């Protein structure tokens, strides 16, 4: 049966429906971003992180570069195998963002195997090369939950590092290899999402719906910086607002995001 997927993030520049963020309440008032000092480490673009694979590190970055497939038309069909049975049909834009896929493999003939921004997490399918435009990206994000650390890599070199908050035990941040669907600036940079949100291809395994949309996982800023470094979110990856601005500037749509425990 044909399944049309067109979940919505509403008005990305204003409010993001469905992304996993908790609103401040009377008992947990919003904190101003400048009220807590958070140290952000930003090595130069030529600095290679020395501790990967050594004490403290929990994972190493992927080997790039990476291919990203941008959808040309207003919708695209996804097959279970090259030229095979229909898996789904996706709309473009998706969540108000231009629809992109992270290429998983070359597939066969005129087909590409791509990672999908749909449930279940880790889904993949095949799209026709004629329906997409393929480009190369060199950036990627690594999130080490145990260390509460997010790092940005470009061409195998560390370019940015920041502490983060991750999902609490009851609503964990999904682990796996995903990608950035796109970046949305927020109309209220002092709000719950901070100045930017980077929508990921992953979804909460707990929240099937959230705030009027799907339980989409994102990386974003926060108006509660005192919680950075803790496991407190509904599944999203929170970071200081200054860090969210930097990550939004550095990371291209389609860039891989690897989340490890």
Coordinates of N, CA and C in Angstrom, one line a residue:
X1 N 0.9 -1.2 0.0 CA 0.0 0.0 0.0 C 0.9 1.2 0.0
X2 N 0.5 2.2 -0.8 CA 1.3 3.4 -0.9 C 1.1 4.2 0.4
X3 N 2.3 4.7 0.9 CA 2.2 5.5 2.2 C 2.9 6.8 1.9
X4 N 2.1 7.9 2.0 CA 2.6 9.2 1.8 C 3.1 9.8 3.1
X5 N 4.3 10.2 3.3 CA 4.9 10.7 4.5 C 5.1 12.2 4.3
X6 N 4.5 13.0 5.1 CA 4.6 14.4 5.0 C 4.4 15.1 6.4
X7 N 5.2 14.7 7.4 CA 5.1 15.2 8.7 C 5.6 16.6 8.7
X8 N 5.1 17.4 9.6 CA 5.3 18.9 9.5 C 6.0 19.4 10.8
X9 N 7.1 20.2 10.6 CA 7.6 21.1 11.6 C 7.0 22.4 11.2
X10 N 6.2 23.0 12.1 CA 5.4 24.2 11.7 C 6.3 25.4 11.8
X11 N 6.3 26.2 10.8 CA 7.0 27.5 10.8 C 8.3 27.5 11.5
X12 N 9.3 26.9 10.8 CA 10.6 26.7 11.4 C 11.2 28.0 12.0
X13 N 10.9 29.1 11.4 CA 11.5 30.3 11.9 C 10.8 30.9 13.1
X14 N 9.7 30.2 13.5 CA 8.9 30.7 14.6 C 8.8 29.6 15.7
X15 N 8.1 28.5 15.4 CA 7.9 27.4 16.4 C 8.1 26.1 15.7
X16 N 8.8 25.2 16.3 CA 9.0 23.9 15.7 C 8.2 22.9 16.4
X17 N 7.1 22.5 15.8 CA 6.2 21.5 16.4 C 6.7 20.1 16.2
X18 N 6.7 19.3 17.3 CA 7.1 17.9 17.1 C 8.5 17.7 17.6
X19 N 9.4 18.7 17.7 CA 10.7 18.5 18.2 C 10.7 18.4 19.7
X20 N 11.5 17.6 20.3 CA 11.3 17.2 21.7 C 12.0 18.2 22.6
X21 N 11.2 19.2 23.0 CA 11.7 20.1 24.0 C 10.6 20.4 25.0
X22 N 11.1 20.5 26.3 CA 10.2 20.8 27.4 C 10.0 22.3 27.6
X23 N 8.8 22.7 27.7 CA 8.5 24.1 28.0 C 8.8 24.5 29.4
X24 N 9.3 25.6 29.7 CA 9.4 26.0 31.1 C 8.1 26.2 31.8
X25 N 8.0 25.9 33.1 CA 6.7 26.0 33.8 C 7.0 26.9 35.0
X26 N 5.9 27.2 35.7 CA 6.0 28.1 36.9 C 7.0 27.5 37.9
X27 N 7.1 26.2 38.0 CA 8.0 25.6 39.0 C 9.4 25.5 38.4
X28 N 9.6 25.5 37.1 CA 10.9 25.5 36.5 C 11.0 26.7 35.5
X29 N 11.2 27.9 36.0 CA 11.2 29.0 35.2 C 12.4 29.0 34.2
X30 N 12.2 29.7 33.1 CA 13.3 29.8 32.1 C 14.5 30.6 32.7
X31 N 15.7 30.2 32.3 CA 16.9 30.8 32.7 C 17.4 31.6 31.6
X32 N 18.0 32.8 31.9 CA 18.6 33.5 30.8 C 20.0 32.9 30.4
X33 N 20.3 32.9 29.1 CA 21.5 32.2 28.7 C 22.7 32.7 29.3
X34 N 22.8 34.0 29.7 CA 24.0 34.6 30.2 C 24.1 34.3 31.7
X35 N 23.2 33.6 32.3 CA 23.2 33.5 33.8 C 24.2 32.4 34.2
X36 N 24.6 31.5 33.3 CA 25.5 30.4 33.7 C 26.6 30.4 32.7
X37 N 27.8 30.4 33.2 CA 29.0 30.3 32.3 C 29.3 28.9 31.9
X38 N 29.4 28.6 30.6 CA 29.6 27.3 30.1 C 30.9 27.4 29.2
X39 N 31.8 26.6 29.5 CA 33.1 26.6 28.7 C 32.9 25.8 27.4
X40 N 33.2 26.5 26.3 CA 33.1 25.9 25.0 C 34.5 25.8 24.4
X41 N 35.0 24.7 24.0 CA 36.3 24.5 23.5 C 36.2 24.6 22.0
X42 N 36.9 25.4 21.3 CA 36.9 25.5 19.9 C 38.3 25.5 19.3
X43 N 38.8 24.3 19.0 CA 40.2 24.2 18.4 C 40.2 24.7 17.0
X44 N 41.3 25.0 16.5 CA 41.4 25.5 15.1 C 41.1 24.4 14.2
X45 N 40.8 24.8 12.9 CA 40.5 23.8 11.9 C 41.6 22.8 11.6
X46 N 42.8 23.1 12.0 CA 43.9 22.2 11.7 C 44.3 21.4 12.9
X47 N 43.5 21.4 13.9 CA 43.9 20.7 15.1 C 43.3 19.3 15.0
X48 N 44.1 18.2 15.2 CA 43.6 16.9 15.3 C 43.4 16.5 16.7
X49 N 42.2 16.0 17.1 CA 42.0 15.6 18.5 C 42.9 14.5 18.9
X50 N 43.7 14.6 19.9 CA 44.6 13.5 20.3 C 44.0 12.3 21.0
X51 N 42.8 12.5 21.6 CA 42.3 11.5 22.5 C 41.3 10.5 21.9
X52 N 41.1 10.6 20.5 CA 40.2 9.6 19.9 C 40.9 8.2 20.0
X53 N 40.1 7.3 20.5 CA 40.6 5.9 20.7 C 41.5 5.8 21.9
X54 N 41.6 6.9 22.7 CA 42.4 6.8 23.9 C 41.5 7.1 25.1
X55 N 42.1 7.4 26.2 CA 41.4 7.5 27.5 C 40.3 8.6 27.3
X56 N 39.1 8.3 27.7 CA 38.0 9.3 27.7 C 37.1 9.2 26.5
X57 N 37.7 9.0 25.3 CA 36.9 9.0 24.1 C 36.1 7.7 24.0
X58 N 34.8 7.8 23.6 CA 33.9 6.6 23.5 C 33.7 6.2 22.0
X59 N 34.2 7.0 21.1 CA 34.0 6.7 19.6 C 34.9 7.5 18.8
X60 N 35.1 7.1 17.6 CA 35.9 7.9 16.6 C 34.9 8.4 15.5
X61 N 35.3 9.5 14.8 CA 34.4 9.9 13.7 C 34.4 9.0 12.5
X62 N 33.4 9.1 11.7 CA 33.4 8.3 10.5 C 34.4 8.7 9.5
X63 N 34.7 7.9 8.5 CA 35.6 8.2 7.4 C 34.8 8.8 6.3
X64 N 35.1 10.1 5.9 CA 34.4 10.7 4.9 C 35.3 10.8 3.6
X65 N 34.9 11.6 2.6 CA 33.7 12.5 2.6 C 32.4 11.7 2.4
X66 N 31.3 12.5 2.4 CA 30.0 11.8 2.4 C 29.2 12.4 1.3
X67 N 28.3 11.6 0.7 CA 27.5 12.0 -0.4 C 26.1 12.3 0.1
X68 N 25.5 13.4 -0.3 CA 24.2 13.9 0.1 C 23.4 14.0 -1.2
X69 N 22.2 13.5 -1.1 CA 21.2 13.5 -2.3 C 20.1 14.5 -2.0
X70 N 20.0 15.6 -2.7 CA 18.9 16.5 -2.6 C 17.8 16.2 -3.6
X71 N 16.6 16.2 -3.1 CA 15.5 15.8 -4.0 C 15.2 17.0 -4.9
X72 N 14.9 16.7 -6.2 CA 14.7 17.7 -7.2 C 13.3 18.2 -7.2
X73 N 12.3 17.2 -7.2 CA 10.9 17.6 -7.4 C 10.2 17.8 -6.0
X74 N 8.9 17.8 -6.1 CA 8.1 18.1 -4.9 C 7.7 16.8 -4.1
X75 N 8.1 15.7 -4.7 CA 7.9 14.4 -4.0 C 8.8 13.4 -4.6
X76 N 9.1 12.3 -3.9 CA 10.0 11.3 -4.4 C 9.5 9.9 -3.9
X77 N 9.6 8.9 -4.8 CA 9.2 7.6 -4.4 C 10.5 6.9 -3.9
X78 N 10.3 6.1 -2.9 CA 11.4 5.3 -2.3 C 11.1 3.8 -2.4
X79 N 12.0 3.0 -3.0 CA 11.8 1.6 -3.2 C 12.5 0.8 -2.2
X80 N 12.0 -0.5 -2.0 CA 12.7 -1.4 -1.0 C 14.0 -2.0 -1.6
X81 N 14.1 -2.0 -2.9 CA 15.3 -2.5 -3.6 C 15.3 -1.8 -4.9
X82 N 16.5 -1.8 -5.6 CA 16.6 -1.1 -6.9 C 15.5 -1.6 -7.9
X83 N 14.6 -0.7 -8.3 CA 13.5 -1.0 -9.2 C 12.4 -1.9 -8.6
X84 N 12.5 -2.1 -7.2 CA 11.6 -3.0 -6.6 C 10.3 -2.4 -6.0
X85 N 9.7 -3.1 -5.1 CA 8.4 -2.7 -4.5 C 8.5 -1.3 -3.8
X86 N 7.5 -0.5 -3.9 CA 7.4 0.8 -3.3 C 7.5 0.7 -1.8
X87 N 8.3 1.5 -1.2 CA 8.4 1.5 0.3 C 7.6 2.7 0.8
X88 N 7.8 3.9 0.2 CA 7.1 5.1 0.7 C 7.2 6.2 -0.4
X89 N 6.5 7.2 -0.2 CA 6.6 8.4 -1.0 C 6.7 9.6 0.0
X90 N 7.8 10.4 -0.2 CA 8.1 11.5 0.6 C 7.8 12.8 -0.1
X91 N 7.3 13.8 0.7 CA 7.1 15.1 0.1 C 8.3 16.0 0.3
X92 N 8.5 16.9 -0.6 CA 9.6 17.9 -0.6 C 9.0 19.3 -0.8
X93 N 9.2 20.2 0.2 CA 10.0 20.0 1.5 C 9.3 19.1 2.5
X94 N 10.1 18.6 3.4 CA 9.7 17.7 4.5 C 10.0 18.5 5.8
X95 N 9.0 18.6 6.7 CA 9.1 19.4 7.9 C 9.5 20.8 7.6
X96 N 9.0 21.3 6.5 CA 9.3 22.7 5.9 C 10.8 22.8 5.5
X97 N 11.6 21.8 5.5 CA 13.0 21.8 5.1 C 13.2 21.1 3.8
X98 N 14.0 21.6 2.9 CA 14.3 20.9 1.7 C 14.7 19.4 2.0
X99 N 14.1 18.5 1.3 CA 14.4 17.1 1.5 C 15.7 16.6 1.0
X100 N 16.5 16.1 1.9 CA 17.8 15.6 1.6 C 18.0 14.2 2.2
X101 N 18.9 13.4 1.6 CA 19.2 12.1 2.1 C 20.7 12.0 2.3
X102 N 21.1 11.2 3.3 CA 22.5 10.8 3.3 C 22.7 9.5 2.6
X103 N 23.6 9.5 1.6 CA 23.7 8.3 0.7 C 24.4 7.2 1.5
X104 N 23.9 6.0 1.5 CA 24.4 4.9 2.2 C 25.3 4.0 1.4
X105 N 24.9 3.8 0.1 CA 25.7 3.1 -0.8 C 25.3 3.4 -2.3
X106 N 26.1 3.0 -3.2 CA 25.8 3.3 -4.6 C 24.6 2.5 -5.2
X107 N 24.2 1.5 -4.5 CA 23.0 0.7 -5.0 C 23.4 -0.1 -6.2
X108 N 22.5 0.0 -7.2 CA 22.7 -0.8 -8.5 C 22.1 0.0 -9.6
X109 N 22.9 0.1 -10.7 CA 22.4 0.8 -11.9 C 22.2 2.3 -11.6
X110 N 20.9 2.7 -11.8 CA 20.6 4.1 -11.7 C 20.0 4.4 -10.3
X111 N 20.3 3.6 -9.3 CA 19.7 3.8 -8.0 C 20.7 4.0 -6.9
X112 N 20.3 4.8 -5.9 CA 21.2 5.0 -4.7 C 20.4 4.5 -3.5
X113 N 21.2 3.9 -2.6 CA 20.7 3.5 -1.3 C 20.9 4.7 -0.4
X114 N 19.8 5.1 0.3 CA 19.9 6.3 1.1 C 19.3 6.0 2.5
X115 N 19.8 6.8 3.5 CA 19.2 6.8 4.8 C 18.0 7.6 4.8
X116 N 16.9 7.2 5.5 CA 15.6 7.9 5.4 C 15.4 8.6 6.7
X117 N 14.7 9.8 6.6 CA 14.3 10.6 7.8 C 13.0 10.1 8.4
X118 N 12.7 8.9 8.3 CA 11.4 8.3 8.7 C 11.5 7.2 9.8
X119 N 10.4 6.9 10.4 CA 10.4 5.8 11.3 C 10.4 4.5 10.5
X120 N 11.0 3.4 11.1 CA 11.8 3.3 12.3 C 13.2 3.9 12.1
X121 N 13.8 4.3 13.2 CA 15.2 4.9 13.1 C 16.1 3.9 12.4
X122 N 16.9 4.4 11.6 CA 17.9 3.6 10.8 C 17.3 3.1 9.5
X123 N 16.1 3.5 9.1 CA 15.5 3.0 7.9 C 16.4 3.5 6.7
X124 N 16.3 2.7 5.7 CA 17.0 3.0 4.4 C 16.1 2.5 3.2
X125 N 16.3 3.1 2.1 CA 15.6 2.7 0.9 C 16.4 3.1 -0.4
X126 N 15.8 2.9 -1.5 CA 16.5 3.2 -2.8 C 15.7 4.3 -3.6
X127 N 16.4 5.2 -4.1 CA 15.9 6.3 -4.9 C 16.6 6.4 -6.2
X128 N 15.8 6.8 -7.3 CA 16.4 7.0 -8.6 C 17.4 8.1 -8.6
X129 N 18.6 7.9 -9.2 CA 19.5 9.0 -9.3 C 19.0 10.2 -10.1
X130 N 18.0 9.9 -11.0 CA 17.5 11.0 -11.8 C 16.6 11.9 -11.0
X131 N 16.2 11.5 -9.8 CA 15.3 12.3 -8.9 C 16.0 13.1 -7.9
X132 N 17.3 13.0 -7.9 CA 18.1 13.7 -6.9 C 19.3 14.4 -7.5
X133 N 19.9 15.4 -6.8 CA 21.1 16.0 -7.1 C 22.1 15.6 -6.0
X134 N 23.2 15.0 -6.4 CA 24.2 14.5 -5.4 C 25.4 15.5 -5.3
X135 N 25.7 15.8 -4.0 CA 26.8 16.6 -3.7 C 27.6 16.0 -2.6
X136 N 28.8 16.5 -2.3 CA 29.7 16.0 -1.3 C 29.8 16.9 -0.1
X137 N 29.7 16.4 1.1 CA 30.0 17.1 2.3 C 31.1 16.5 3.1
X138 N 31.8 17.3 3.8 CA 32.9 16.8 4.6 C 32.7 16.9 6.1
X139 N 31.6 17.5 6.5 CA 31.4 17.7 8.0 C 30.6 16.6 8.6
X140 N 30.8 16.4 9.9 CA 30.0 15.4 10.6 C 30.0 15.8 12.1
X141 N 29.0 15.2 12.8 CA 28.9 15.5 14.2 C 28.9 14.1 15.0
X142 N 29.6 14.2 16.1 CA 29.7 13.0 17.0 C 29.2 13.4 18.3
X143 N 28.2 12.7 18.8 CA 27.7 13.0 20.2 C 28.0 11.8 21.1
X144 N 28.7 12.0 22.1 CA 29.1 11.0 23.1 C 28.3 11.3 24.4
X145 N 27.2 10.5 24.5 CA 26.3 10.8 25.6 C 26.9 10.7 27.0
X146 N 27.7 9.6 27.2 CA 28.2 9.4 28.5 C 29.1 10.6 28.9
X147 N 29.8 11.1 28.0 CA 30.7 12.3 28.2 C 30.0 13.6 28.1
X148 N 28.7 13.6 27.7 CA 27.9 14.8 27.5 C 28.7 15.8 26.6
X149 N 29.1 15.2 25.5 CA 30.0 16.0 24.6 C 29.6 15.9 23.1
X150 N 29.6 17.0 22.5 CA 29.3 17.0 21.0 C 30.5 17.6 20.3
X151 N 31.0 16.9 19.3 CA 32.1 17.4 18.5 C 31.7 17.5 17.1
X152 N 32.3 18.5 16.4 CA 32.1 18.7 14.9 C 33.4 18.4 14.3
X153 N 33.4 17.7 13.2 CA 34.6 17.3 12.5 C 34.4 17.7 11.0
X154 N 35.5 18.1 10.4 CA 35.5 18.5 9.0 C 36.8 17.8 8.4
X155 N 36.5 16.9 7.4 CA 37.6 16.2 6.8 C 38.5 15.4 7.8
X156 N 37.9 14.9 8.8 CA 38.7 14.1 9.8 C 39.3 14.9 10.9
X157 N 39.1 16.3 10.9 CA 39.8 17.1 11.8 C 38.7 17.7 12.7
X158 N 39.0 17.8 14.0 CA 38.2 18.4 15.0 C 38.1 19.9 14.8
X159 N 36.9 20.5 14.6 CA 36.8 21.9 14.5 C 36.0 22.6 15.6
X160 N 35.2 21.8 16.4 CA 34.4 22.4 17.4 C 34.0 21.4 18.4
X161 N 33.9 21.8 19.7 CA 33.5 20.9 20.8 C 32.7 21.7 21.8
X162 N 31.7 21.0 22.3 CA 30.8 21.7 23.3 C 30.2 20.7 24.3
X163 N 30.0 21.0 25.5 CA 29.2 20.2 26.4 C 27.7 20.2 26.0
X164 N 27.0 19.2 26.3 CA 25.6 19.1 25.9 C 24.8 18.4 27.0
X165 N 23.4 18.6 26.9 CA 22.5 17.8 27.7 C 21.9 16.8 26.7
X166 N 21.5 15.6 27.3 CA 20.9 14.6 26.4 C 19.7 14.1 27.1
X167 N 19.0 13.1 26.5 CA 17.8 12.6 26.9 C 17.9 11.9 28.3
X168 N 16.8 12.1 29.1 CA 16.8 11.5 30.4 C 16.4 10.0 30.2
X169 N 16.7 9.2 31.3 CA 16.5 7.7 31.1 C 15.1 7.3 30.6
X170 N 14.1 8.0 30.9 CA 12.7 7.7 30.5 C 12.4 8.1 29.0
X171 N 13.2 9.1 28.5 CA 13.1 9.5 27.1 C 14.5 9.7 26.5
X172 N 15.2 8.6 26.3 CA 16.6 8.6 25.9 C 16.8 9.2 24.5
X173 N 17.9 9.8 24.3 CA 18.3 10.2 22.9 C 18.7 8.9 22.1
X174 N 18.0 8.7 21.0 CA 18.3 7.5 20.2 C 19.8 7.4 19.8
X175 N 20.4 6.3 19.9 CA 21.7 6.1 19.4 C 21.7 5.5 18.0
X176 N 22.8 5.8 17.2 CA 22.9 5.3 15.9 C 23.5 6.3 14.9
X177 N 23.5 6.0 13.7 CA 24.0 7.0 12.6 C 22.8 7.6 11.9
X178 N 22.7 8.9 12.0 CA 21.6 9.7 11.4 C 22.3 10.8 10.6
X179 N 21.5 11.8 10.3 CA 22.0 13.0 9.5 C 21.2 14.2 9.8
X180 N 21.8 15.4 9.5 CA 21.1 16.7 9.6 C 20.2 16.9 8.5
X181 N 18.9 17.0 8.8 CA 17.9 17.3 7.7 C 18.0 18.7 7.2
X182 N 18.3 19.6 8.2 CA 18.4 21.0 7.9 C 18.4 21.9 9.1
X183 N 18.7 23.1 9.0 CA 18.8 24.1 10.1 C 17.8 25.1 10.0
X184 N 17.1 25.4 11.1 CA 16.1 26.5 11.2 C 16.5 27.5 12.2
X185 N 16.5 28.8 11.8 CA 16.7 29.9 12.8 C 15.4 30.1 13.5
X186 N 15.6 30.4 14.8 CA 14.4 30.6 15.6 C 14.1 32.1 15.7
X187 N 12.8 32.5 15.7 CA 12.4 33.9 15.7 C 12.7 34.5 17.1
X188 N 12.7 33.6 18.1 CA 13.0 34.0 19.5 C 14.3 33.3 19.9
X189 N 15.4 33.9 19.7 CA 16.7 33.2 20.1 C 16.9 33.0 21.6
X190 N 16.0 33.6 22.4 CA 16.1 33.4 23.9 C 15.1 32.4 24.3
X191 N 14.4 31.7 23.4 CA 13.4 30.8 23.7 C 13.9 29.4 24.0
X192 N 13.0 28.4 24.1 CA 13.4 27.1 24.5 C 14.4 26.4 23.6
X193 N 14.4 26.8 22.3 CA 15.3 26.2 21.3 C 16.6 27.0 21.1
X194 N 16.6 28.1 21.7 CA 17.8 29.0 21.5 C 17.7 29.6 20.1
X195 N 18.9 30.0 19.5 CA 18.9 30.7 18.2 C 18.7 29.8 17.0
X196 N 19.0 28.5 17.1 CA 19.0 27.6 16.0 C 18.6 26.2 16.4
X197 N 17.9 25.5 15.5 CA 17.7 24.1 15.7 C 18.1 23.3 14.5
X198 N 18.8 22.3 14.7 CA 19.2 21.4 13.6 C 18.4 20.1 13.7
X199 N 17.4 20.0 12.7 CA 16.6 18.8 12.7 C 17.3 17.6 12.3
X200 N 17.2 16.5 13.0 CA 17.9 15.2 12.6 C 16.9 14.3 12.0
X201 N 17.5 13.2 11.4 CA 16.6 12.2 10.8 C 16.1 11.2 11.7
X202 N 16.4 11.3 13.0 CA 16.0 10.4 14.0 C 14.7 10.8 14.7
X203 N 14.1 9.9 15.4 CA 12.8 10.1 16.1 C 12.8 9.4 17.4
X204 N 12.1 10.0 18.4 CA 12.0 9.4 19.7 C 11.4 8.0 19.6
X205 N 12.0 7.1 20.4 CA 11.3 5.8 20.5 C 10.2 5.8 21.5
X206 N 10.1 6.9 22.3 CA 9.1 7.0 23.3 C 8.0 7.8 22.9
X207 N 8.3 9.1 22.4 CA 7.2 10.0 22.0 C 6.9 9.8 20.5
X208 N 5.8 9.1 20.2 CA 5.4 8.9 18.9 C 4.9 10.1 18.2
X209 N 4.3 11.0 19.1 CA 3.9 12.3 18.7 C 4.4 13.3 19.8
X210 N 4.6 14.6 19.4 CA 5.0 15.5 20.4 C 4.7 16.9 19.9
X211 N 4.0 17.7 20.8 CA 3.6 19.1 20.5 C 3.0 19.3 19.1
X212 N 2.1 18.3 18.7 CA 1.4 18.5 17.5 C 2.1 17.9 16.3
X213 N 3.2 17.2 16.4 CA 3.9 16.6 15.3 C 4.5 15.3 15.7
X214 N 5.4 14.8 14.8 CA 6.1 13.6 15.1 C 7.1 13.9 16.2
X215 N 7.6 12.9 16.9 CA 8.6 13.1 18.0 C 10.0 13.1 17.3
X216 N 10.3 14.2 16.6 CA 11.5 14.4 15.9 C 12.6 14.9 16.8
X217 N 13.8 14.2 16.7 CA 14.9 14.6 17.5 C 15.7 15.8 16.8
X218 N 16.2 16.7 17.6 CA 16.9 17.8 17.1 C 18.1 18.1 18.0
X219 N 19.0 19.0 17.5 CA 20.1 19.6 18.2 C 19.8 21.0 18.2
X220 N 19.8 21.7 19.4 CA 19.4 23.1 19.5 C 20.0 23.7 20.8
X221 N 19.8 25.0 20.8 CA 20.2 25.8 22.0 C 19.2 25.6 23.1
X222 N 19.2 26.5 24.1 CA 18.4 26.3 25.3 C 18.2 27.6 26.1
X223 N 17.1 27.7 26.8 CA 17.0 28.8 27.7 C 17.2 28.4 29.2
X224 N 17.7 27.1 29.3 CA 18.1 26.6 30.7 C 19.5 26.1 30.6
X225 N 20.5 27.0 30.5 CA 21.9 26.5 30.3 C 22.4 25.8 31.5
X226 N 21.8 26.0 32.7 CA 22.3 25.4 33.9 C 22.1 23.9 33.9
X227 N 21.3 23.4 32.9 CA 21.1 21.9 32.8 C 22.0 21.3 31.8
X228 N 22.9 22.1 31.2 CA 23.9 21.5 30.2 C 24.8 20.5 31.0
X229 N 25.1 19.4 30.4 CA 25.9 18.4 31.1 C 25.1 17.3 31.8
X230 N 23.7 17.4 31.7 CA 22.9 16.5 32.4 C 22.0 15.7 31.4
X231 N 21.5 14.6 31.9 CA 20.5 13.8 31.1 C 19.1 14.2 31.5
X232 N 18.6 15.2 30.8 CA 17.3 15.9 31.3 C 16.3 16.1 30.1
X233 N 16.7 15.9 28.9 CA 15.8 16.3 27.8 C 14.8 15.2 27.4
X234 N 13.9 15.6 26.5 CA 12.9 14.6 26.0 C 13.5 13.7 24.9
X235 N 14.8 13.9 24.7 CA 15.5 13.1 23.6 C 16.3 14.0 22.7
X236 N 16.1 15.3 22.7 CA 16.9 16.2 21.9 C 18.3 16.4 22.6
X237 N 19.2 17.0 21.8 CA 20.5 17.3 22.2 C 20.6 18.8 22.4
X238 N 20.7 19.2 23.6 CA 20.7 20.7 23.9 C 22.2 21.1 24.1
X239 N 22.4 22.3 23.7 CA 23.8 22.9 23.9 C 23.6 24.4 24.2
X240 N 24.7 25.0 24.7 CA 24.6 26.5 25.0 C 24.3 27.2 23.7
X241 N 23.7 28.3 23.8 CA 23.2 29.1 22.6 C 24.4 29.5 21.7
X242 N 25.5 29.9 22.3 CA 26.7 30.2 21.5 C 27.2 29.0 20.7
X243 N 27.1 27.9 21.3 CA 27.5 26.6 20.6 C 26.5 26.3 19.5
X244 N 25.2 26.5 19.7 CA 24.2 26.2 18.7 C 24.5 27.1 17.5
X245 N 24.8 28.3 17.7 CA 25.1 29.2 16.6 C 26.3 28.7 15.8
X246 N 27.4 28.3 16.5 CA 28.6 27.8 15.8 C 28.3 26.5 15.0
X247 N 27.5 25.5 15.6 CA 27.2 24.3 15.0 C 26.4 24.5 13.7
X248 N 25.4 25.4 13.8 CA 24.6 25.8 12.7 C 25.4 26.3 11.6
X249 N 26.5 27.1 11.9 CA 27.3 27.7 10.9 C 28.2 26.6 10.2
X250 N 28.7 25.6 11.0 CA 29.7 24.7 10.6 C 29.1 23.5 9.8
X251 N 27.9 23.1 10.2 CA 27.4 21.8 9.7 C 26.4 21.9 8.6
X252 N 26.7 21.2 7.5 CA 25.8 21.3 6.3 C 24.7 20.3 6.4
X253 N 23.6 20.6 5.7 CA 22.5 19.6 5.6 C 23.0 18.3 4.9
X254 N 22.5 17.2 5.5 CA 23.0 15.9 5.0 C 24.2 15.4 5.8
X255 N 24.8 16.2 6.6 CA 26.0 15.7 7.3 C 25.6 14.6 8.3
X256 N 26.5 13.6 8.4 CA 26.2 12.5 9.4 C 26.2 13.0 10.8
X257 N 25.4 12.4 11.6 CA 25.4 12.6 13.1 C 25.4 11.3 13.7
X258 N 26.5 10.9 14.4 CA 26.7 9.7 15.0 C 26.4 9.9 16.5
X259 N 25.5 9.2 17.1 CA 25.1 9.3 18.5 C 25.5 8.0 19.2
X260 N 26.4 8.0 20.2 CA 26.8 6.8 20.9 C 26.4 7.0 22.4
X261 N 26.3 5.8 23.1 CA 25.9 5.9 24.5 C 26.9 6.8 25.3

